[in-house]
Coordinates of C-alpha atoms and ligand atoms in Angstrom, one line a residue:
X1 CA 20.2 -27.7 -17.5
X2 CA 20.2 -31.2 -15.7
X3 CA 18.1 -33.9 -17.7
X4 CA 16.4 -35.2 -14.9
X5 CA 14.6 -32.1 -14.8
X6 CA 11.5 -32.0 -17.1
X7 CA 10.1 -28.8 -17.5
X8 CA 11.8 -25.8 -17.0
X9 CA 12.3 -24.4 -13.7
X10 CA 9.6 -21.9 -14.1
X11 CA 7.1 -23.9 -15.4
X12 CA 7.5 -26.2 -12.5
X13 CA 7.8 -23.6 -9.8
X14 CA 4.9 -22.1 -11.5
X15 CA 2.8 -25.6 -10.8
X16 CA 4.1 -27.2 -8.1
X17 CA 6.2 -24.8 -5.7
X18 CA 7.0 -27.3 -3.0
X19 CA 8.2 -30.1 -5.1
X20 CA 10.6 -27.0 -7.9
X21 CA 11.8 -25.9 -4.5
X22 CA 12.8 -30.0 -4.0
X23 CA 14.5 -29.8 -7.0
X24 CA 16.3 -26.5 -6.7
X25 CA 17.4 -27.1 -3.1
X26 CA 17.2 -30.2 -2.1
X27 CA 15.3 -32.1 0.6
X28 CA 16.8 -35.2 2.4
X29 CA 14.7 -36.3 5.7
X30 CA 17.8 -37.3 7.5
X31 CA 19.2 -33.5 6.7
X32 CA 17.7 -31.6 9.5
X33 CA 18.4 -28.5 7.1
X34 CA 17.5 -28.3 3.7
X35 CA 20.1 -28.3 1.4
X36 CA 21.9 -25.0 -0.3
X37 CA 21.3 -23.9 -3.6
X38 CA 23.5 -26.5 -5.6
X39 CA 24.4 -28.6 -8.2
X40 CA 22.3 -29.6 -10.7
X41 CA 19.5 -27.3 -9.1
X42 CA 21.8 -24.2 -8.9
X43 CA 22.7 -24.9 -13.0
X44 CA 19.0 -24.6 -13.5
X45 CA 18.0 -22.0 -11.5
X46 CA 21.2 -19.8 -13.2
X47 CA 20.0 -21.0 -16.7
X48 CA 16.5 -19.4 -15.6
X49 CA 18.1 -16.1 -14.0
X50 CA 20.6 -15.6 -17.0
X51 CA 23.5 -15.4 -14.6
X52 CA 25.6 -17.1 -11.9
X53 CA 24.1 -16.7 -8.5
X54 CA 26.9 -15.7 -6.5
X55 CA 25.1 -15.6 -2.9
X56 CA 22.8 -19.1 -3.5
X57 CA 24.4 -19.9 -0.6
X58 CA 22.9 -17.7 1.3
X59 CA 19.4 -18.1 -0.6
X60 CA 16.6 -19.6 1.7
X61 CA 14.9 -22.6 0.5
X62 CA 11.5 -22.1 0.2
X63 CA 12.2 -18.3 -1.3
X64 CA 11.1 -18.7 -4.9
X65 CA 13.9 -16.5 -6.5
X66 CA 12.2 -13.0 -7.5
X67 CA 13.2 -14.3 -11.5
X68 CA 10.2 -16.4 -10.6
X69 CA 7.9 -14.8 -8.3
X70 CA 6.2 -12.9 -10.9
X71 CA 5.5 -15.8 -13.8
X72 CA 3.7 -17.4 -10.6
X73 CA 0.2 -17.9 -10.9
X74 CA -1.9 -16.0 -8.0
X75 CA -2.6 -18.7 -5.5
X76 CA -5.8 -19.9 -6.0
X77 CA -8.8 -18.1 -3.8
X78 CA -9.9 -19.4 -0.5
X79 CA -13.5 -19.3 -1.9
X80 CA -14.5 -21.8 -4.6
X81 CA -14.8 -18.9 -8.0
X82 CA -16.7 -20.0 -11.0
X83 CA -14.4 -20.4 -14.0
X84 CA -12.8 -17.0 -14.9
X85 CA -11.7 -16.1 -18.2
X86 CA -8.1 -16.7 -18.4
X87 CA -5.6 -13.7 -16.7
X88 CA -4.0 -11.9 -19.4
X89 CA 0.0 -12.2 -19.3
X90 CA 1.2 -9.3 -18.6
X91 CA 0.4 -5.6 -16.5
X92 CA -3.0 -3.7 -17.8
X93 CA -1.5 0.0 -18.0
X94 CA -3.9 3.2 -17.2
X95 CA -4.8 5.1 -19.9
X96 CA -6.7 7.8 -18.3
X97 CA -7.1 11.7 -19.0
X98 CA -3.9 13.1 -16.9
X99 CA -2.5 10.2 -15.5
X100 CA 0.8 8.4 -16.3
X101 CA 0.5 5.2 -18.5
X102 CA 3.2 3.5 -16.3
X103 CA 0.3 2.9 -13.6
X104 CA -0.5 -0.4 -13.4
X105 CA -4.7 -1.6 -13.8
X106 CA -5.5 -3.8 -10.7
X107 CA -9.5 -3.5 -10.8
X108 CA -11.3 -2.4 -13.8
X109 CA -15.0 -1.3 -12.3
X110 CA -14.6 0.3 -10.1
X111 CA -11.2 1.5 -11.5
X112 CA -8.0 0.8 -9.1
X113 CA -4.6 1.5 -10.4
X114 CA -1.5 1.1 -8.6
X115 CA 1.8 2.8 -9.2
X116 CA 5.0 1.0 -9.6
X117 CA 7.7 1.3 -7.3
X118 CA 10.1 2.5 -9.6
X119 CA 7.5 5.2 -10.5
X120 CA 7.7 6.5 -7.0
X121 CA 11.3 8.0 -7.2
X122 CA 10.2 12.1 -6.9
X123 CA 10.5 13.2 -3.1
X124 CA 6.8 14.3 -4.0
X125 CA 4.6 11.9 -5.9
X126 CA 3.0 14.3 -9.3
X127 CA -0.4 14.1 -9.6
X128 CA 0.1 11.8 -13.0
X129 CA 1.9 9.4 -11.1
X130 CA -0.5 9.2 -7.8
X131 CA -2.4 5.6 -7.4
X132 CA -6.4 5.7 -7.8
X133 CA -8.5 3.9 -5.8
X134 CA -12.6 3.6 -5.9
X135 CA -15.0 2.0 -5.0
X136 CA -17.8 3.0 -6.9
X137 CA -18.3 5.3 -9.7
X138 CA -16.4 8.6 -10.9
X139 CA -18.5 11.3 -10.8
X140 CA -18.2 14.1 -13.3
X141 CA -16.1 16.8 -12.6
X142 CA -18.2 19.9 -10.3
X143 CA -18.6 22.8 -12.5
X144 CA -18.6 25.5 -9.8
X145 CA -15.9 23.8 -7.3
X146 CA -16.9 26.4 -4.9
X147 CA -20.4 25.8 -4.6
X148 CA -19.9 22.8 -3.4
X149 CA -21.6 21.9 -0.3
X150 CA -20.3 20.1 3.1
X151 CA -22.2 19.3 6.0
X152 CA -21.3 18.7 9.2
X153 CA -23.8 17.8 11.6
X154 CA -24.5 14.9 14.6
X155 CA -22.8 15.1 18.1
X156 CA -21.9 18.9 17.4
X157 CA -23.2 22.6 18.8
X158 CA -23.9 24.1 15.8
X159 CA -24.7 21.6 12.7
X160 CA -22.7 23.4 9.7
X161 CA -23.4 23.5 5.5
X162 CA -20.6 25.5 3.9
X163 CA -19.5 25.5 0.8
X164 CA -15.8 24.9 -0.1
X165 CA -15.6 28.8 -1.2
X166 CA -16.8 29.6 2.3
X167 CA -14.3 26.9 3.8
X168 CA -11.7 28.3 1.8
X169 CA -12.2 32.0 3.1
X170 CA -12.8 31.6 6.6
X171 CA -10.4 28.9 7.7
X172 CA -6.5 29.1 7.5
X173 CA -5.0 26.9 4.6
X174 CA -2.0 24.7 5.4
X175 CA 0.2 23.0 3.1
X176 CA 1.4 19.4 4.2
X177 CA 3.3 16.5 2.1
X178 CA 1.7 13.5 3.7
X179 CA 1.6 9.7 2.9
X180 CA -1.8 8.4 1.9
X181 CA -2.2 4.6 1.6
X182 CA -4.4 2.4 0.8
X183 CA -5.2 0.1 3.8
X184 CA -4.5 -3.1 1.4
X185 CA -1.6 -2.0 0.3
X186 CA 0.7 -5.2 0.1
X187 CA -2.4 -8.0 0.0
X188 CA -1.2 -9.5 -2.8
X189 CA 1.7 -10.8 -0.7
X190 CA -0.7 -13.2 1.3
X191 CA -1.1 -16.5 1.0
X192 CA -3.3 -17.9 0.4
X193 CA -4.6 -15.0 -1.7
X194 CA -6.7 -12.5 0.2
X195 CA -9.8 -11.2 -1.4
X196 CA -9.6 -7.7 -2.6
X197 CA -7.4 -5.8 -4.9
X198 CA -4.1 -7.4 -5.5
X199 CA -1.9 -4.6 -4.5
X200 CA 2.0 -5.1 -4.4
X201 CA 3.1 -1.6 -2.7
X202 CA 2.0 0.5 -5.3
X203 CA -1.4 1.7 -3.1
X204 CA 0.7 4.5 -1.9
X205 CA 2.0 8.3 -3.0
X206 CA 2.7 11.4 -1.2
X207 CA 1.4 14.6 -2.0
X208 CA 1.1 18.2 -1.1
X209 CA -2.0 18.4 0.1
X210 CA -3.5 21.9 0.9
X211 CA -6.3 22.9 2.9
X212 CA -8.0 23.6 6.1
X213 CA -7.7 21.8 9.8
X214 CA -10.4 19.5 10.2
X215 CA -9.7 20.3 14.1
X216 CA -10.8 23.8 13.0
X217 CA -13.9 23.4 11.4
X218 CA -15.1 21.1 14.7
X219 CA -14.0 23.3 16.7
X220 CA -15.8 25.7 14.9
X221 CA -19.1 23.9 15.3
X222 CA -18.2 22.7 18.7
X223 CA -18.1 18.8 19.1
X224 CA -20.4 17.4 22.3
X225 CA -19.2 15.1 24.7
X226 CA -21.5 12.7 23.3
X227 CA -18.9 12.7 20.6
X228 CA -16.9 9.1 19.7
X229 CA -16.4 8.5 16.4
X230 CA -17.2 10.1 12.8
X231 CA -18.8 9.1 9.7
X232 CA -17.3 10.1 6.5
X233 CA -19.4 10.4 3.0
X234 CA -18.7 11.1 -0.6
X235 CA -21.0 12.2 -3.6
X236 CA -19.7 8.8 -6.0
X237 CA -22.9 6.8 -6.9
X238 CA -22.7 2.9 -6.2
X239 CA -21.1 0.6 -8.9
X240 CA -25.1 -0.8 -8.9
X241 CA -26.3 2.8 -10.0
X242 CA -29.2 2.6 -7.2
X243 CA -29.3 6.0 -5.7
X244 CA -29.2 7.3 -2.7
X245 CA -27.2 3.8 -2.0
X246 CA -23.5 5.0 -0.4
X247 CA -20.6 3.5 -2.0
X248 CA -18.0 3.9 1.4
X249 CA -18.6 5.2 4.4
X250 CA -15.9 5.1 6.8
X251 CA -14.9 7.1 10.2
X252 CA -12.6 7.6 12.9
X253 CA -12.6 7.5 16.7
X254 CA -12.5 10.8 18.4
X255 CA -8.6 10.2 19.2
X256 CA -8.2 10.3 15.9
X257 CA -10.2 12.4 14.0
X258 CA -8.8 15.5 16.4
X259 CA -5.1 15.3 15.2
X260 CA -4.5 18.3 13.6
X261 CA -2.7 16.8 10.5
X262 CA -6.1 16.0 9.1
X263 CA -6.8 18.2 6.3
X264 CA -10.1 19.2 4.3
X265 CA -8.4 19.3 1.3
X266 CA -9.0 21.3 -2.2
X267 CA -5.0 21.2 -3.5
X268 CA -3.0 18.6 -4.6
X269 CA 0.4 19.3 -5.9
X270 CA -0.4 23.3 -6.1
X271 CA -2.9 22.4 -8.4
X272 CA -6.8 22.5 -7.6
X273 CA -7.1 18.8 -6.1
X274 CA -8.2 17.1 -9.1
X275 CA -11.7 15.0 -10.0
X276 CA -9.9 11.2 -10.0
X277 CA -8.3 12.2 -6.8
X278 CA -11.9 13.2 -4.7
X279 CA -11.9 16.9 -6.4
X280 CA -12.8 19.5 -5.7
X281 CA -12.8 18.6 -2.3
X282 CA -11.7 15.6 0.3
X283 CA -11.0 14.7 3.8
X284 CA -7.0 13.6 4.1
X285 CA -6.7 11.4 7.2
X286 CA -3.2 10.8 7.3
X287 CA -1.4 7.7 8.2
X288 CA -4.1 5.5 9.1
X289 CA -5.9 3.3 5.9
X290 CA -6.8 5.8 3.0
X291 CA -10.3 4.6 2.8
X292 CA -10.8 7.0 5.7
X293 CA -9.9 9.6 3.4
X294 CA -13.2 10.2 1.3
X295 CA -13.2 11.7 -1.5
X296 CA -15.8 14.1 -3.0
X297 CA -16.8 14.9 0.6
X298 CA -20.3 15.9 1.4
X299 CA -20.7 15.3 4.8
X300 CA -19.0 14.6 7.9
X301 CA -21.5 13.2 10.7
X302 CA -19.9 13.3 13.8
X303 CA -21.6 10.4 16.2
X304 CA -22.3 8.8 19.5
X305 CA -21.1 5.5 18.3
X306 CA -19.1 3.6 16.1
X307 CA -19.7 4.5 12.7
X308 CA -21.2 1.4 11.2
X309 CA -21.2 2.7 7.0
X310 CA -20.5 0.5 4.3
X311 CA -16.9 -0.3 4.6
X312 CA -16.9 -1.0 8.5
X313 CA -17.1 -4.3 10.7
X314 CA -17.0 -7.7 9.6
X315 CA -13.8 -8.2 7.9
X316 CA -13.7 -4.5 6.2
X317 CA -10.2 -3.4 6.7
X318 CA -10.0 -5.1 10.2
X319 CA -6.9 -7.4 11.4
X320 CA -7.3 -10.0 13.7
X321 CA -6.8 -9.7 16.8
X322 CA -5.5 -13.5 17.4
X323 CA -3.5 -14.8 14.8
X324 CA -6.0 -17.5 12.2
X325 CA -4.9 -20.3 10.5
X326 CA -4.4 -18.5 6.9
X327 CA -7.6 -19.1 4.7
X328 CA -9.9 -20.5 7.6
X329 CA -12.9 -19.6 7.8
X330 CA -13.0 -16.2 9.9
X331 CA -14.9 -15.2 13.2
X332 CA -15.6 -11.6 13.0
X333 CA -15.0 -11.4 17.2
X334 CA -11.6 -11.8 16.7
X335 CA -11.2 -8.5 14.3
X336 CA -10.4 -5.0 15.2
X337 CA -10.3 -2.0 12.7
X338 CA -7.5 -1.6 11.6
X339 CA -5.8 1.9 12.4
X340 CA -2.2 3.2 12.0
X341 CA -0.2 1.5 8.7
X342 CA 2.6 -0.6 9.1
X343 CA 5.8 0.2 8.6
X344 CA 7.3 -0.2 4.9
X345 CA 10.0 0.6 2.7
X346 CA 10.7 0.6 -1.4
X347 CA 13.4 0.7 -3.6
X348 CA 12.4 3.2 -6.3
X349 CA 15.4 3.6 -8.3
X350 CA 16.6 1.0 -10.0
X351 CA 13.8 -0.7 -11.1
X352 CA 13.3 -4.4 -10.4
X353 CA 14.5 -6.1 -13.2
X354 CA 16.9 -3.8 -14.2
X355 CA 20.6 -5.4 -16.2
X356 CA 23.9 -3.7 -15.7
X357 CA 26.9 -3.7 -17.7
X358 CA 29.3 -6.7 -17.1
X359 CA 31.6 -5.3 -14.4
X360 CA 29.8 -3.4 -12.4
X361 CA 30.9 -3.4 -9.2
X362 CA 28.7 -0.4 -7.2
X363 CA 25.1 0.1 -7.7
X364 CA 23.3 3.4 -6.0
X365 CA 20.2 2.9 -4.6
X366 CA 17.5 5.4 -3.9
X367 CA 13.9 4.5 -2.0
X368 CA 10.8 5.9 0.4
X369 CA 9.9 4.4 3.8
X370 CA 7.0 5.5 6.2
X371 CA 5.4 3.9 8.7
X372 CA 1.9 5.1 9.2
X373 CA 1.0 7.0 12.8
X374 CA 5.3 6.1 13.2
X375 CA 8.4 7.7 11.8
X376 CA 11.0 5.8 10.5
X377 CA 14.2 4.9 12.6
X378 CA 16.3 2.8 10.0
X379 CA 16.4 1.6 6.6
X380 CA 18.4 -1.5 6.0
X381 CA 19.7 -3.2 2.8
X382 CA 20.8 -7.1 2.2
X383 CA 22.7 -7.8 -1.4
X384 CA 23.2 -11.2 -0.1
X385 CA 19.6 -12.8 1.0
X386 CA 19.6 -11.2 4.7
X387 CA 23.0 -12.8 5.4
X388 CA 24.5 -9.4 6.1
X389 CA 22.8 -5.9 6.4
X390 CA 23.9 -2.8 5.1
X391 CA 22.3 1.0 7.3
X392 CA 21.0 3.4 4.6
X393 CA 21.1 6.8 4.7
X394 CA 17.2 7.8 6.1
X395 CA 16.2 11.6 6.2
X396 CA 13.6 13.2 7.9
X397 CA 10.6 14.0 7.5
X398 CA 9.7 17.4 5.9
X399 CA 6.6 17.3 8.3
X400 CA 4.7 14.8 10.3
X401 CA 2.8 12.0 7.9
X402 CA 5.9 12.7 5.2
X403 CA 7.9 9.5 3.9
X404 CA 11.1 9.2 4.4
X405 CA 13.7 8.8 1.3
X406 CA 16.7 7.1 1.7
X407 CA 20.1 6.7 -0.2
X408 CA 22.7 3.5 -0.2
X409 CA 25.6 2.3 -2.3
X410 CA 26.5 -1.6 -2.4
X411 CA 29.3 -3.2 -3.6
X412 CA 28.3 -6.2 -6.0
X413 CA 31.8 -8.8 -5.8
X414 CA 30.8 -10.1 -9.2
X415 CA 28.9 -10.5 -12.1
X416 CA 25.6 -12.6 -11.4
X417 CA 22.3 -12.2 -10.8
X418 CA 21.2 -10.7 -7.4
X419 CA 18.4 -9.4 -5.0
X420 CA 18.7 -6.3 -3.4
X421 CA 16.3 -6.1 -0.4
X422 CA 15.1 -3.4 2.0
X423 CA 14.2 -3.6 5.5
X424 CA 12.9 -0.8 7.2
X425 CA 12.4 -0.3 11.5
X426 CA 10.2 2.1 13.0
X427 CA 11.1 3.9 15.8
X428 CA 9.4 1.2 18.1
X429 CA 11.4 -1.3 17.1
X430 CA 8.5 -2.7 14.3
X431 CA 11.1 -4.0 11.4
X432 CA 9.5 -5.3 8.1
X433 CA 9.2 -9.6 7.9
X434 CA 10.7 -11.9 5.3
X435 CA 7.7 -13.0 4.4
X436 CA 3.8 -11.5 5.3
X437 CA 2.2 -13.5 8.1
X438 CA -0.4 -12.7 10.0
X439 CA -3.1 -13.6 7.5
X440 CA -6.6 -12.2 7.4
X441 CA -9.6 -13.0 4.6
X442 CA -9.2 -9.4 3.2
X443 CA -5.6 -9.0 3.6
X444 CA -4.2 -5.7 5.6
X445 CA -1.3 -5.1 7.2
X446 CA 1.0 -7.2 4.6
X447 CA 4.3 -5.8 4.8
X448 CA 7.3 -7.7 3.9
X449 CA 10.4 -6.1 2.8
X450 CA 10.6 -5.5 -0.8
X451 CA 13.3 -6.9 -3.0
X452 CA 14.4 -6.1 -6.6
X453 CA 16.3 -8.4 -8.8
X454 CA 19.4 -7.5 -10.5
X455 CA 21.6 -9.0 -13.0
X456 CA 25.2 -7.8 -13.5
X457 CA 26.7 -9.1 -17.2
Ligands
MTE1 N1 -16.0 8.8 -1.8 C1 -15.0 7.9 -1.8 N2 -13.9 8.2 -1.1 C2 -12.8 7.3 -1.1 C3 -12.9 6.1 -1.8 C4 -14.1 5.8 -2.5 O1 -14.3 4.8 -3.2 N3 -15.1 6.8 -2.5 N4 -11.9 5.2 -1.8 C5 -11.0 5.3 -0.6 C6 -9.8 4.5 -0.7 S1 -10.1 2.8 -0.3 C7 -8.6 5.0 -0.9 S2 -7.2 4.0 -0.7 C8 -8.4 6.4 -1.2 C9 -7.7 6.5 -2.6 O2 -7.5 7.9 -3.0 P1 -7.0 8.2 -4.4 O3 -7.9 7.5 -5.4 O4 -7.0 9.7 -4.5 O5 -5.6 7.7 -4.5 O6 -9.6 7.1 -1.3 C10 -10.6 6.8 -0.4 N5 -11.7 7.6 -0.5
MO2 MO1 -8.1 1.9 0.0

């Protein structure tokens, strides 16, 4: 390590970003480009990594190495917080009846957990493995699933209470493996910091779902012309306890709420869908921000307007529509709801972090990619900071709202410490950015490409 630096690398990137990345790369006014990875910088930044660097040429400045990324400190709030008790080091893990301990605790009350990338390698996420999201309370578990009881009433012919038995016998079950995903999956990518949980892109599985058409059951009741958007409810009591006070209430506009890959759903997995997961019955609204996707469903209120429930307008799950300058103060005029996901891609297998024997030359690479409303058109990889690209192999979808695995092999030339990244394109042309921009106060839509880090010897 060169003397003139003080602290270590990590401390200082940890600190002071701008001035470790002065260090590591370099930064002469009369260079109108920053200067590569070298020299004394590229010693320290190898001592930090464990390993030679063999592409820091290619390594953007102002990239904090991946090594470092995650001993940074979250960037502070926008908002001026009263002093918190210090984070704790390292991942909270779930312990929770039935679900894996490899899922990651991002909010205790209400309780969000998000699940690794490398934990979502199965073409079909298990049920153990599947993130949790809430926004209030669990509710205990229905003792007579099919008792339960559904409304559906508003802008409709014939206002509807069945009970999921009933729904089960009269309407035709379909099976689907669909994407849901939370609609802040990736905030934790913005900076400054947007409020909200601090997903990475663990808000996100794909499941069997079974159960009936919602397009059925309004057709079934008959929807009026009056008819523009829904409201969507669940039995979970508020966080505050109050009753009758909702926890989320979110809906869909017309367009929307008639594609017939929505599903009122009572199987996840072929297994009855469970309590943590919206049991014994919830709406699946594929591809657009999982919130829409209540759980423990009890009614469905079909309106003549927007649906203006907790959870809608202001900044809830809404993007601007003009770009802001990131952490200003926000004018809720320039927001939309937010509707179909972006486009993203993982690399589930092998885990970020993950050392290989001195040598290796070949690594495999296995991953998911989905793109909300979109399919997937490509999935590329970059070994060497985005200097060259690499196609992977992308297969279909089983059905519409599937993800999309994918397959590569790269060739490492040495032994060193890398990045693999993935890139993935949807079949508009959308590709995943370097870095998220775009910036809104509660943080949707953050999508860069993922990267793992590898070290070879
Ligand atoms: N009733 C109810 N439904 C809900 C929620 C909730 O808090 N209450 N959270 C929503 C959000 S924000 C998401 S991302 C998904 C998460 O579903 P999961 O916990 O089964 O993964 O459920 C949605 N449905
Ligand atoms: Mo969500």
């Amino acid at each position: 390590m060169s003397g003139k630096i003080e602290r270590s690398i990590e401390e200082l990137y940890a600190d002071d970003p701008e001035r470790a990345d002065a260090v590591v790369f370099g930064r002469r006014a009369d260079v109108n480009r920053r200067g590569f990875l070298g020299g004394a910088g590229l010693a320290a930044v190898g001592a930090a990594v464990g390993g030679a660097i063999p592409f820091s040429q290619n390594m953007p400045s102002g990239l904090i190495p991946g090594a470092f990324a995650q001993a940074q400190p979250a960037s502070p709030a926008p908002a001026p917080a009263p002093a918190a008790p210090a984070a704790p080091k390292g991942p909270i893990y779930l312990n929770f009846p039935g679900k894996s301990d490899k899922l990651v605790v991002i909010g205790e009350r209400p309780l969000v957990a998000e699940t690794p990338e490398s934990q979502l390698d199965d073409d079909t996420t298990p049920i153990d493995k599947f993130f949790i999201r809430n926004n209030g309370q669990i509710p205990e578990a229905a003792k007579e699933p099919d008792k339960w009881q559904i409304r559906i009433d508003g802008e409709v012919n014939k206002p509807l209470d069945i009970t999921l038995g009933e729904l089960k016998a009269k309407f035709k079950p379909v099976t689907q493996r669909m994407v849901l995903e939370c609609g802040g999956n990736g905030r934790s990518f913005f900076t400054p910091q947007a409020r909200g949980n601090q997903w990475t892109n663990g808000g996100v599985g794909c499941a069997e779902w079974t159960g009936a058409r919602l397009v059925d059951v309004l057709k079934a009741v008959g929807v009026k012309p009056s008819a523009v958007f829904s409201g969507h409810y669940g039995a979970d009591p508020h966080l505050s306890g109050e009753a009758g006070k909702v926890s989320l209430s979110r809906g869909v506009p017309m367009k929307k709420l008639m594609d017939p890959n929505n599903l009122i759903v009572w199987g996840m997995d072929g297994q009855p869908l469970p309590n943590i997961h919206g049991g014994p019955v919830r709406l699946l609204i594929p591809g657009w921000p999982g919130s829409l996707s209540a759980k423990w469903l009890t009614r469905i209120w079909i309106r003549d307007k927007e649906h203006d429930g907790p959870g809608m307008g202001q900044f809830s799950y809404r993007v601007a529509i003009k770009p802001m300058v990131p952490g200003d103060k926000a004018d809720p005029k320039n927001f939309k709801d937010l509707e179909s996901m972006p486009v993203r891609s993982i690399i589930t297998n092998p885990a970020d972090g993950t050392k290989l024997a001195a040598g290796t030359r070949e690594v495999k690479l296995r991953g998911a990619s989905w793109a909300g409303d979109h399919e997937v058109r490509q999935v590329d990889i970059s070994t060497d900071y985005g200097a060259t690209w690499q196609r992977a192999s992308l297969s279909k979808p089983k059905n519409k709202y599937d993800w999309q695995r994918w397959t590569a092999t790269v060739k490492l030339p040495s032994d060193g410490y890398y990045e693999i990244w993935t890139r993935a394109t949807d079949t508009r042309g959308v590709a995943q950015p370097h870095v998220v921009g775009f910036w809104n106060p509660q943080g949707y839509g953050g999508n860069p490409m993922h990267r793992i880090r590898v070290l070879v010897g």
